[in-house]
Amino acid sequence: MSSLRLPAFTGNDVSLRSRSHFAADALVLAAVAVLFWLLIRLSHGINQPFDPVTAPSTVSTDPANLPGYAARSLLRMFVALAASTVFTFVYATAAARWRRAEKILLPILDVLQSVPVLGFLSITLSVWLMLFPGTELGLECASIFAIFTSQAWNMTFAFYQSLVTQPRDLDEAARLLRLTKWQRFWRLDVPNGMIPLVWNGMMSFGGGWFFLIASEVISVNNHVYALPGIGSYVAAASDQQQIGRLLLAIGVMVVMVVGVNFVFWRPLTAWAERFRTGDTVTVDVQRSFVLDVMRHSAIPGLVARAARPIGSGLEWMTRPFGRTGGPLHVSPARRRLGDVVFAVVVVALIALGVARMLGYIADHSGLDQFAVAAGLGLVTFARVLVLLVVGTLIWVPVGVWIGLNPRVTRFAQPIVQVLASFPANFLFPFITLALISTGISLNIGGIFLMALGAQWYILFNVIAGAAAIPNDLREAATSLRLGRLQTWRMLYGPAIFASWVTGGITAAGGAWNASIVAEVVSYGNQTLTATGLGAYIAQSTAAGNFAETLVGVTVMSIFVVGLNRLFWRRLYSFAERRFSLN
């Protein structure tokens, strides 16, 4: 025992620790100062005068403007992400906590997820311009709202799923502790749903990049409005056939995607691991340089202490909403009466809305347009089907290979994340030029354009499914000396089937949305158009034919929701019955 010595801490160790904390504080303060300076600089152009008649339809392609354009686009993306997060918290909580609200909010969310971005723009642009007349703020809000519609629905579904699958013992603990609804939300609901919310937020943010061009170059009612941004820069460079500046914009976009992943998403995913429940431990601990700096700095703690009075005030203000431990059982007769009244009101409102919509369409374009749109929808559906089959054949083996090899995963996953986040339509001008040069029809080439943005959902989910295969099952397959085909049929296929279904339904939804920008493409003065529902919606929106746009959006929603209900949900049920490891 006498040979054991406690480590002696010297003045040098204390000095080194104080230096590291000082350096962390300096980095955090510098980052905050730069962030505020950028926000002030970027906010100057928001209140510029705006006249819908004389508004510019393009932006300058001077490379000196590109950094400012990229910063404006990034600001729109993060404002849309903040709005999506607030919407997710409110909408998902209402759907999960109120039984009657769930019956109407979830179908509405299913429909909203199937409505293309251009459909929202054609409906809401005039509203935003009326709310902010004579200023560019209305157009900025329309652009941010378009990006919001590409992010919010996926995040809301993920958070709702975490609420309805909350462990029973945690719910009972919240009731026994008589937590207020505000306390339960921040101390149980948000921490329990943080991991799926962060990962789905990252995927949704990547999806928002894809619609950057459509949200910054808004073409509705025979008018084209262009906002300063990297998406509008790419559109202008493509119209002017400036290959060099297109490549420059793609390089800036790659740097921006990698930078956002390093500064924001990687620290956030590493931080979210603290909310992992149960006895599961990740094999590879998530690390982040930015998160390490934040943990070494005293500034986040000071900000948190300064904000405590605000949190206490909000908690006090929300106490009238009641506590968690409400009644678990309600009188059956009272519940039935409430259900009947609720159903009658909802059906009446839906019937009134459908009657008004059909009357408007009959007066302005004719109900026969539904048959036209349905036929075009079958053509686009064929492209989506080919995309899913080819994407499955290519990316399922690759995803299984990556997911089963931790060394490959560490190397390949960051690359896949960057590829999935990169807006594939930035490459459309080059592919359009190749189609024009080779004479290949866009009816065929459109499948490849749609796949550029949708295929990564299959790969991401298959990687996650393969990585989750228990080691004892893999060792059993090796001990039994199963051949490659037998291993796929008896282990890999069943194990990743549910993950493939998740990737397939997301990829299909992304492909339907991508069809709007993939079935009508241009380079310079040449425009290629494919036969399909996406081209129908894009052309009617650009021409200002709101009735035909409404027909196209309605038919696309029916296709997407119908396929989800009739095909994908049955596959989900089949996967739970046959291939669940529980």
Coordinates of C-alpha atoms in Angstrom, one line a residue:
M1 CA 0.0 0.0 0.0
S2 CA 2.9 2.3 0.7
S3 CA 4.0 2.1 -2.9
L4 CA 0.7 3.5 -4.2
R5 CA 0.7 7.3 -4.7
L6 CA -2.1 9.7 -5.6
P7 CA -1.4 11.8 -8.7
A8 CA -0.1 15.2 -7.8
F9 CA -1.6 18.2 -9.6
T10 CA 0.8 21.0 -10.2
G11 CA 0.4 24.6 -11.1
N12 CA 1.2 23.7 -14.7
D13 CA -1.9 21.4 -14.9
V14 CA -4.2 24.1 -13.6
S15 CA -2.6 26.6 -16.0
L16 CA -3.2 24.3 -19.0
R17 CA -6.8 23.7 -18.0
S18 CA -7.4 27.5 -17.6
R19 CA -5.8 28.1 -21.0
S20 CA -8.0 25.5 -22.7
H21 CA -11.2 27.1 -21.1
F22 CA -10.0 30.5 -22.1
A23 CA -9.4 29.4 -25.7
A24 CA -12.8 27.8 -25.8
D25 CA -14.5 30.9 -24.5
A26 CA -12.6 33.0 -27.1
L27 CA -13.7 30.7 -29.9
V28 CA -17.3 30.8 -28.8
L29 CA -17.4 34.6 -28.4
A30 CA -15.8 35.0 -31.9
A31 CA -18.3 32.6 -33.4
V32 CA -21.2 34.5 -31.8
A33 CA -19.8 37.9 -32.9
V34 CA -19.4 36.6 -36.5
L35 CA -22.9 35.2 -36.5
F36 CA -24.5 38.4 -35.3
W37 CA -22.5 40.4 -37.9
L38 CA -23.7 38.1 -40.7
L39 CA -27.3 38.4 -39.5
I40 CA -27.1 42.2 -39.5
R41 CA -25.5 42.3 -43.0
L42 CA -28.0 39.8 -44.5
S43 CA -31.1 41.5 -43.0
H44 CA -30.4 44.8 -44.8
G45 CA -31.8 43.6 -48.1
I46 CA -35.0 42.1 -46.7
N47 CA -37.0 45.3 -46.5
Q48 CA -36.1 46.6 -50.0
P49 CA -38.9 48.0 -52.0
F50 CA -40.7 45.4 -54.1
D51 CA -43.0 45.9 -57.2
P52 CA -44.4 42.7 -58.6
V53 CA -44.5 44.2 -62.1
T54 CA -40.9 45.4 -62.2
A55 CA -39.3 42.8 -59.9
P56 CA -36.2 41.2 -61.4
S57 CA -36.6 37.7 -62.9
T58 CA -32.9 36.8 -62.6
V59 CA -29.8 37.6 -60.5
S60 CA -26.2 38.6 -61.4
T61 CA -23.8 35.8 -62.1
D62 CA -20.8 37.8 -60.9
P63 CA -18.7 35.4 -58.8
A64 CA -18.1 38.2 -56.3
N65 CA -21.8 38.0 -55.3
L66 CA -21.7 34.2 -54.7
P67 CA -20.6 34.3 -51.0
G68 CA -23.4 36.7 -50.1
Y69 CA -25.9 34.6 -52.2
A70 CA -24.8 31.4 -50.4
A71 CA -25.2 33.1 -47.0
R72 CA -28.7 34.3 -47.9
S73 CA -29.7 30.8 -48.9
L74 CA -28.3 29.3 -45.7
L75 CA -30.2 31.9 -43.6
R76 CA -33.5 30.9 -45.4
M77 CA -32.7 27.2 -44.7
F78 CA -32.2 27.7 -41.0
V79 CA -35.2 30.0 -40.6
A80 CA -37.3 27.3 -42.3
L81 CA -35.8 24.7 -40.0
A82 CA -36.6 26.8 -36.9
A83 CA -40.2 27.2 -38.1
S84 CA -40.4 23.4 -38.9
T85 CA -39.2 22.6 -35.4
V86 CA -41.9 24.8 -33.8
F87 CA -44.6 23.4 -36.1
T88 CA -43.4 19.8 -35.2
F89 CA -43.6 20.4 -31.5
V90 CA -47.2 21.9 -31.7
Y91 CA -48.7 19.7 -34.4
A92 CA -47.2 16.4 -33.3
T93 CA -48.1 17.0 -29.6
A94 CA -51.7 17.9 -30.5
A95 CA -52.0 14.7 -32.7
A96 CA -50.5 12.5 -30.0
R97 CA -52.3 13.9 -26.9
W98 CA -55.8 14.6 -28.2
R99 CA -57.6 11.5 -29.5
R100 CA -60.1 13.3 -31.7
A101 CA -57.5 15.7 -33.1
E102 CA -55.4 12.7 -34.1
K103 CA -58.1 11.4 -36.4
I104 CA -58.1 14.6 -38.5
L105 CA -54.5 15.9 -38.0
L106 CA -52.8 12.7 -39.2
P107 CA -54.7 12.4 -42.5
I108 CA -54.1 16.1 -43.1
L109 CA -50.4 15.6 -42.5
D110 CA -50.5 12.6 -44.9
V111 CA -52.0 14.8 -47.6
L112 CA -49.7 17.8 -46.9
Q113 CA -46.7 15.5 -47.3
S114 CA -47.9 14.5 -50.8
V115 CA -48.5 18.0 -52.0
P116 CA -45.6 19.2 -54.1
V117 CA -43.7 22.4 -53.2
L118 CA -44.9 24.2 -56.3
G119 CA -48.4 23.5 -55.3
F120 CA -47.9 25.4 -52.0
L121 CA -46.1 28.3 -53.8
S122 CA -48.9 28.8 -56.3
I123 CA -51.4 29.0 -53.5
T124 CA -49.5 31.0 -50.9
L125 CA -47.4 33.5 -52.9
S126 CA -50.2 36.0 -53.3
V127 CA -51.1 35.7 -49.6
W128 CA -47.5 36.6 -48.6
L129 CA -47.4 39.5 -51.0
M130 CA -50.6 40.8 -49.6
L131 CA -49.3 40.5 -46.0
F132 CA -46.2 42.5 -46.8
P133 CA -47.1 44.9 -49.6
G134 CA -44.4 46.9 -51.3
T135 CA -41.5 45.1 -49.6
E136 CA -39.3 42.1 -50.5
L137 CA -40.2 40.5 -47.2
G138 CA -43.3 39.0 -48.7
L139 CA -41.3 37.2 -51.3
E140 CA -38.7 36.1 -48.7
C141 CA -41.5 34.6 -46.6
A142 CA -42.9 32.8 -49.6
S143 CA -39.4 31.3 -50.3
I144 CA -38.9 30.3 -46.7
F145 CA -42.4 28.8 -46.6
A146 CA -41.6 26.7 -49.6
I147 CA -38.5 25.4 -47.9
F148 CA -40.5 24.8 -44.8
T149 CA -42.9 22.5 -46.7
S150 CA -40.0 20.4 -47.8
Q151 CA -38.8 19.9 -44.1
A152 CA -41.7 20.0 -41.7
W153 CA -43.8 16.9 -42.5
N154 CA -41.0 14.3 -42.1
M155 CA -39.9 15.9 -38.8
T156 CA -43.5 15.9 -37.5
F157 CA -44.1 12.3 -38.3
A158 CA -40.9 11.3 -36.5
F159 CA -41.7 13.3 -33.3
Y160 CA -45.3 12.0 -33.3
Q161 CA -44.0 8.4 -33.6
S162 CA -41.7 9.0 -30.6
L163 CA -44.7 10.4 -28.5
V164 CA -47.0 7.5 -29.2
T165 CA -44.4 4.9 -28.6
Q166 CA -43.2 6.4 -25.3
P167 CA -42.3 3.8 -22.7
R168 CA -45.3 3.1 -20.4
D169 CA -43.2 3.4 -17.2
L170 CA -42.1 7.0 -18.1
D171 CA -45.7 8.0 -18.7
E172 CA -46.7 6.6 -15.4
A173 CA -43.8 8.4 -13.6
A174 CA -44.9 11.7 -15.2
R175 CA -48.4 11.1 -13.9
L176 CA -47.3 10.2 -10.4
L177 CA -45.0 13.2 -10.2
R178 CA -48.0 15.4 -11.2
L179 CA -45.9 17.3 -13.8
T180 CA -47.5 20.2 -15.5
K181 CA -48.0 19.7 -19.3
W182 CA -45.2 22.2 -19.9
Q183 CA -42.8 20.3 -17.6
R184 CA -43.7 17.0 -19.1
F185 CA -43.1 18.3 -22.6
W186 CA -39.6 19.6 -21.9
R187 CA -38.5 17.0 -19.4
L188 CA -40.0 13.8 -21.0
D189 CA -41.5 14.3 -24.5
V190 CA -38.6 16.3 -26.1
P191 CA -35.7 14.3 -24.6
N192 CA -37.5 11.0 -25.5
G193 CA -37.9 12.1 -29.1
M194 CA -34.7 14.0 -29.5
I195 CA -32.7 11.3 -31.4
P196 CA -35.3 10.6 -34.1
L197 CA -36.1 14.3 -34.4
V198 CA -32.4 15.3 -34.9
W199 CA -31.8 12.5 -37.5
N200 CA -35.0 13.3 -39.4
G201 CA -34.3 17.0 -39.2
M202 CA -30.9 16.3 -40.8
M203 CA -32.5 14.4 -43.7
S204 CA -35.3 17.0 -44.1
F205 CA -32.7 19.8 -44.2
G206 CA -30.9 17.9 -47.0
G207 CA -34.3 17.6 -48.8
G208 CA -34.7 21.4 -48.4
W209 CA -31.5 22.0 -50.5
F210 CA -33.1 20.1 -53.4
F211 CA -35.9 22.7 -53.7
L212 CA -33.7 25.7 -53.3
I213 CA -33.9 26.7 -57.0
A214 CA -37.7 26.4 -57.0
S215 CA -38.0 28.5 -53.8
E216 CA -35.6 31.3 -55.0
V217 CA -36.8 31.5 -58.6
I218 CA -40.5 31.5 -58.2
S219 CA -42.5 31.1 -61.5
V220 CA -46.2 31.6 -61.0
N221 CA -49.0 33.5 -62.7
N222 CA -46.9 34.3 -65.8
H223 CA -44.4 36.1 -63.6
V224 CA -40.9 35.0 -62.5
Y225 CA -39.5 36.4 -59.3
A226 CA -35.8 35.9 -58.4
L227 CA -34.4 36.3 -54.9
P228 CA -30.6 36.6 -54.3
G229 CA -29.4 33.1 -53.4
I230 CA -27.2 30.3 -54.6
G231 CA -30.2 28.5 -56.1
S232 CA -31.2 31.6 -58.3
Y233 CA -27.4 32.0 -59.2
V234 CA -27.4 28.4 -60.6
A235 CA -30.6 29.1 -62.5
A236 CA -29.2 32.3 -64.0
A237 CA -25.9 30.6 -64.9
S238 CA -27.7 27.8 -66.6
D239 CA -29.9 30.2 -68.6
Q240 CA -26.8 32.0 -69.7
Q241 CA -24.9 28.8 -70.5
Q242 CA -22.0 29.7 -68.2
I243 CA -20.4 26.3 -67.4
G244 CA -17.5 27.7 -65.4
R245 CA -19.8 29.6 -63.0
L246 CA -22.0 26.6 -62.7
L247 CA -19.0 24.6 -61.5
L248 CA -18.0 27.4 -59.2
A249 CA -21.5 27.4 -57.6
I250 CA -21.4 23.6 -57.2
G251 CA -18.0 24.0 -55.4
V252 CA -19.4 26.6 -53.1
M253 CA -22.4 24.4 -52.4
V254 CA -20.2 21.4 -51.5
V255 CA -18.2 23.6 -49.1
M256 CA -21.4 24.9 -47.6
V257 CA -22.9 21.4 -47.1
V258 CA -19.7 20.0 -45.5
G259 CA -19.5 23.1 -43.3
V260 CA -23.1 22.8 -42.1
N261 CA -22.5 19.2 -41.3
F262 CA -19.3 20.0 -39.4
V263 CA -20.6 23.1 -37.5
F264 CA -24.2 22.1 -36.8
W265 CA -25.4 18.6 -37.6
R266 CA -22.4 16.6 -36.3
P267 CA -22.4 18.4 -32.9
L268 CA -26.1 18.1 -32.6
T269 CA -26.2 14.3 -33.3
A270 CA -23.3 13.8 -30.8
W271 CA -25.1 15.9 -28.2
A272 CA -28.4 14.0 -28.8
E273 CA -26.8 10.7 -27.8
R274 CA -27.2 11.8 -24.1
F275 CA -30.9 11.2 -24.5
R276 CA -30.5 7.6 -25.6
T277 CA -32.7 5.4 -23.2
G278 CA -32.3 1.9 -22.0
D279 CA -29.2 -0.2 -21.6
T280 CA -28.1 0.2 -25.3
V281 CA -24.6 1.6 -25.9
T282 CA -23.5 2.8 -29.3
V283 CA -20.4 0.9 -30.6
D284 CA -18.8 4.1 -32.0
V285 CA -19.2 7.1 -29.7
Q286 CA -20.2 10.2 -31.7
R287 CA -17.5 12.9 -31.4
S288 CA -17.5 16.5 -32.5
F289 CA -14.8 19.2 -32.3
V290 CA -17.4 21.9 -32.1
L291 CA -19.3 20.1 -29.3
D292 CA -16.0 19.7 -27.4
V293 CA -15.3 23.4 -27.6
M294 CA -18.8 24.2 -26.4
R295 CA -18.4 21.9 -23.4
H296 CA -15.0 23.4 -22.5
S297 CA -16.5 26.9 -22.6
A298 CA -18.3 28.6 -19.7
I299 CA -20.4 30.8 -22.0
P300 CA -23.2 28.3 -22.7
G301 CA -23.6 27.8 -18.9
L302 CA -23.8 31.5 -18.3
V303 CA -26.5 31.9 -21.0
A304 CA -28.5 29.0 -19.6
R305 CA -28.4 30.6 -16.1
A306 CA -29.4 33.9 -17.5
A307 CA -32.4 32.3 -19.3
R308 CA -33.7 30.4 -16.2
P309 CA -36.0 33.3 -15.2
I310 CA -37.6 33.2 -18.6
G311 CA -38.2 29.4 -18.3
S312 CA -39.6 29.8 -14.8
G313 CA -42.0 32.5 -16.1
L314 CA -43.2 30.3 -19.0
E315 CA -43.7 27.4 -16.6
W316 CA -45.8 29.6 -14.3
M317 CA -47.8 31.0 -17.2
T318 CA -48.7 27.5 -18.6
R319 CA -49.9 26.0 -15.3
P320 CA -53.6 26.8 -16.2
F321 CA -53.3 24.2 -18.9
G322 CA -53.3 21.6 -16.2
R323 CA -51.1 18.7 -15.1
T324 CA -50.2 15.4 -16.7
G325 CA -52.2 13.2 -14.3
G326 CA -55.6 13.8 -15.9
P327 CA -58.4 11.2 -15.9
L328 CA -57.5 8.0 -17.8
H329 CA -61.1 7.0 -18.3
V330 CA -64.1 9.0 -19.6
S331 CA -67.8 8.1 -19.6
P332 CA -68.4 5.9 -22.7
A333 CA -71.7 7.7 -23.5
R334 CA -70.1 11.1 -23.2
R335 CA -67.2 10.0 -25.4
R336 CA -69.6 8.5 -28.1
L337 CA -71.6 11.8 -28.2
G338 CA -68.5 13.8 -28.6
D339 CA -67.2 11.5 -31.3
V340 CA -70.5 11.8 -33.3
V341 CA -70.5 15.6 -33.1
F342 CA -66.9 15.8 -34.0
A343 CA -67.4 13.5 -37.0
V344 CA -70.4 15.4 -38.3
V345 CA -68.6 18.7 -38.1
V346 CA -65.5 17.3 -39.9
V347 CA -67.5 15.6 -42.7
A348 CA -69.5 18.7 -43.2
L349 CA -66.4 20.9 -43.6
I350 CA -64.8 18.4 -45.9
A351 CA -67.9 18.1 -48.1
L352 CA -68.2 21.9 -48.3
G353 CA -64.5 22.2 -49.3
V354 CA -64.7 19.5 -51.9
A355 CA -67.9 21.0 -53.4
R356 CA -66.3 24.5 -53.6
M357 CA -63.1 23.1 -55.2
L358 CA -65.1 21.0 -57.8
G359 CA -67.2 24.1 -58.6
Y360 CA -64.2 26.3 -59.1
I361 CA -62.5 23.7 -61.4
A362 CA -65.7 23.1 -63.4
D363 CA -66.0 26.8 -64.0
H364 CA -62.3 27.5 -65.0
S365 CA -61.0 24.4 -66.7
G366 CA -63.5 21.6 -66.7
L367 CA -63.8 18.4 -64.7
D368 CA -62.4 16.4 -67.6
Q369 CA -58.9 17.6 -66.5
F370 CA -59.0 15.0 -63.8
A371 CA -59.0 12.3 -66.4
V372 CA -56.1 14.0 -68.2
A373 CA -54.1 14.4 -65.0
A374 CA -54.8 10.8 -63.9
G375 CA -53.4 9.5 -67.2
L376 CA -50.3 11.6 -66.8
G377 CA -50.1 10.4 -63.2
L378 CA -49.8 6.8 -64.4
V379 CA -46.9 7.8 -66.6
T380 CA -45.1 9.5 -63.7
F381 CA -45.9 6.5 -61.5
A382 CA -44.2 4.2 -64.0
R383 CA -41.0 6.3 -63.7
V384 CA -41.3 6.2 -59.9
L385 CA -41.6 2.4 -60.1
V386 CA -38.6 2.0 -62.3
L387 CA -36.6 4.2 -60.0
L388 CA -37.5 2.1 -57.0
V389 CA -36.7 -1.2 -58.7
V390 CA -33.3 0.0 -60.0
G391 CA -32.4 1.9 -56.9
T392 CA -33.2 -1.2 -54.8
L393 CA -31.0 -3.5 -57.0
I394 CA -28.1 -1.0 -56.8
W395 CA -28.2 0.4 -53.3
V396 CA -29.4 -2.5 -51.1
P397 CA -26.2 -4.6 -51.6
V398 CA -24.1 -1.4 -51.2
G399 CA -26.0 -0.4 -48.0
V400 CA -25.7 -3.9 -46.5
W401 CA -21.9 -3.9 -47.2
I402 CA -21.5 -0.5 -45.6
G403 CA -23.7 -1.3 -42.6
L404 CA -22.0 -4.7 -41.8
N405 CA -18.5 -3.3 -41.9
P406 CA -17.8 -0.7 -39.1
R407 CA -14.5 0.4 -40.7
V408 CA -16.3 1.0 -44.0
T409 CA -19.2 2.8 -42.2
R410 CA -16.8 5.3 -40.5
F411 CA -15.4 6.1 -43.9
A412 CA -18.5 5.9 -46.1
Q413 CA -21.2 7.4 -43.9
P414 CA -19.9 11.0 -44.0
I415 CA -19.6 10.8 -47.8
V416 CA -23.1 9.4 -48.1
Q417 CA -24.4 12.2 -45.9
V418 CA -22.8 14.9 -48.0
L419 CA -24.1 13.2 -51.2
A420 CA -27.6 13.0 -49.8
S421 CA -27.5 16.6 -48.6
F422 CA -26.2 18.0 -51.9
P423 CA -29.0 19.4 -54.1
A424 CA -29.0 17.1 -57.1
N425 CA -30.8 19.6 -59.3
F426 CA -27.7 21.7 -59.3
L427 CA -26.4 19.0 -61.7
F428 CA -29.5 19.2 -63.9
P429 CA -28.0 21.7 -66.4
F430 CA -25.1 19.3 -67.2
I431 CA -27.5 16.4 -67.6
T432 CA -29.8 18.4 -69.7
L433 CA -26.9 19.4 -71.9
A434 CA -25.9 15.7 -72.2
L435 CA -29.5 14.8 -73.2
I436 CA -29.6 17.5 -75.8
S437 CA -26.3 16.4 -77.2
T438 CA -27.1 12.7 -77.3
G439 CA -30.8 13.1 -78.4
I440 CA -32.0 11.0 -75.5
S441 CA -35.6 11.8 -74.6
L442 CA -36.4 13.3 -71.3
N443 CA -39.1 10.7 -70.9
I444 CA -36.3 8.3 -70.2
G445 CA -33.7 10.7 -68.8
G446 CA -36.3 12.1 -66.4
I447 CA -36.0 8.8 -64.4
F448 CA -32.3 9.5 -63.8
L449 CA -33.0 13.1 -62.8
M450 CA -35.7 11.9 -60.3
A451 CA -33.3 9.3 -58.9
L452 CA -30.6 11.8 -58.2
G453 CA -32.6 13.2 -55.3
A454 CA -34.6 10.2 -54.2
Q455 CA -32.2 7.2 -54.2
W456 CA -30.3 8.2 -51.0
Y457 CA -33.3 7.5 -48.8
I458 CA -33.0 3.8 -49.7
L459 CA -29.3 3.7 -49.1
F460 CA -29.5 5.5 -45.7
N461 CA -32.2 3.3 -44.3
V462 CA -30.6 0.0 -45.6
I463 CA -27.3 1.1 -43.9
A464 CA -29.1 1.6 -40.6
G465 CA -31.0 -1.7 -40.9
A466 CA -27.8 -3.7 -41.7
A467 CA -25.9 -2.0 -38.9
A468 CA -28.7 -3.1 -36.4
I469 CA -28.4 -6.8 -37.3
P470 CA -27.4 -8.6 -34.0
N471 CA -23.9 -10.1 -34.0
D472 CA -25.2 -13.4 -32.7
L473 CA -27.3 -13.9 -35.8
R474 CA -24.4 -13.1 -38.0
E475 CA -22.2 -15.6 -36.1
A476 CA -24.9 -18.2 -36.3
A477 CA -25.0 -17.8 -40.1
T478 CA -21.2 -18.2 -40.2
S479 CA -21.3 -21.3 -38.0
L480 CA -24.0 -22.9 -40.2
R481 CA -21.8 -22.2 -43.2
L482 CA -24.6 -20.7 -45.1
G483 CA -23.8 -19.7 -48.7
R484 CA -24.1 -16.2 -49.9
L485 CA -27.6 -16.6 -51.4
Q486 CA -28.8 -18.5 -48.3
T487 CA -27.4 -15.8 -46.0
W488 CA -29.3 -13.1 -48.0
R489 CA -32.5 -15.1 -48.1
M490 CA -32.5 -16.2 -44.4
L491 CA -30.7 -13.3 -42.6
Y492 CA -29.9 -10.1 -44.5
G493 CA -33.1 -9.9 -46.5
P494 CA -35.5 -10.4 -43.5
A495 CA -33.4 -8.2 -41.2
I496 CA -33.3 -5.1 -43.5
F497 CA -36.8 -5.5 -45.0
A498 CA -38.5 -3.0 -42.6
S499 CA -35.7 -0.5 -43.2
W500 CA -36.0 -0.9 -47.0
V501 CA -39.8 -0.3 -46.7
T502 CA -39.1 2.9 -44.8
G503 CA -36.5 4.0 -47.4
G504 CA -38.8 3.0 -50.2
I505 CA -41.8 5.0 -49.1
T506 CA -39.6 8.1 -48.5
A507 CA -37.9 7.7 -51.8
A508 CA -41.2 7.3 -53.6
G509 CA -42.6 10.5 -52.0
G510 CA -39.4 12.3 -52.9
A511 CA -39.6 11.0 -56.5
W512 CA -43.1 12.3 -56.9
N513 CA -42.1 15.7 -55.7
A514 CA -38.9 15.7 -57.8
S515 CA -41.0 14.9 -60.9
I516 CA -42.1 18.6 -61.0
V517 CA -38.5 19.8 -61.6
A518 CA -37.3 16.7 -63.4
E519 CA -40.0 16.6 -66.2
V520 CA -39.4 20.1 -67.4
V521 CA -35.7 21.1 -67.6
S522 CA -33.9 23.8 -69.6
Y523 CA -30.4 24.8 -70.5
G524 CA -29.9 28.2 -72.2
N525 CA -32.8 28.7 -74.6
Q526 CA -33.6 25.0 -75.0
T527 CA -36.3 23.4 -72.8
L528 CA -37.0 19.7 -72.6
T529 CA -40.4 18.5 -71.5
A530 CA -41.4 15.0 -70.6
T531 CA -44.9 13.5 -70.5
G532 CA -46.1 13.3 -66.9
L533 CA -48.0 14.7 -64.0
G534 CA -45.0 16.7 -62.8
A535 CA -44.7 18.6 -66.1
Y536 CA -48.5 19.2 -66.0
I537 CA -48.2 20.9 -62.6
A538 CA -45.1 22.9 -63.5
Q539 CA -46.6 24.2 -66.7
S540 CA -50.0 25.1 -65.2
T541 CA -48.3 26.9 -62.3
A542 CA -46.0 28.9 -64.6
A543 CA -49.0 29.9 -66.8
G544 CA -51.0 31.0 -63.8
N545 CA -53.8 28.4 -64.4
F546 CA -54.7 27.8 -60.8
A547 CA -57.6 25.4 -61.6
E548 CA -55.3 23.0 -63.5
T549 CA -52.6 23.4 -60.8
L550 CA -55.3 22.4 -58.2
V551 CA -56.3 19.4 -60.4
G552 CA -52.7 18.2 -60.7
V553 CA -51.9 18.6 -57.0
T554 CA -55.1 16.8 -56.1
V555 CA -54.4 13.9 -58.4
M556 CA -50.8 13.6 -57.2
S557 CA -52.0 13.6 -53.6
I558 CA -54.5 10.8 -54.4
F559 CA -51.7 8.8 -56.0
V560 CA -49.3 9.2 -53.1
V561 CA -51.8 8.8 -50.2
G562 CA -53.5 5.9 -52.0
L563 CA -50.2 4.0 -52.6
N564 CA -49.2 4.7 -49.0
R565 CA -52.4 3.2 -47.6
L566 CA -52.9 0.3 -50.1
F567 CA -49.3 -0.8 -50.6
W568 CA -46.7 0.6 -48.2
R569 CA -48.7 0.2 -45.0
R570 CA -49.4 -3.4 -45.9
L571 CA -45.7 -4.0 -46.4
Y572 CA -45.1 -2.4 -43.0
S573 CA -47.6 -4.8 -41.4
F574 CA -46.0 -7.8 -43.2
A575 CA -42.6 -6.8 -42.0
E576 CA -43.8 -6.5 -38.4
R577 CA -45.5 -9.9 -38.5
R578 CA -42.8 -11.9 -40.3
F579 CA -39.5 -10.3 -39.7
S580 CA -39.6 -8.6 -36.2
L581 CA -36.8 -9.6 -33.9
N582 CA -38.9 -8.8 -30.8

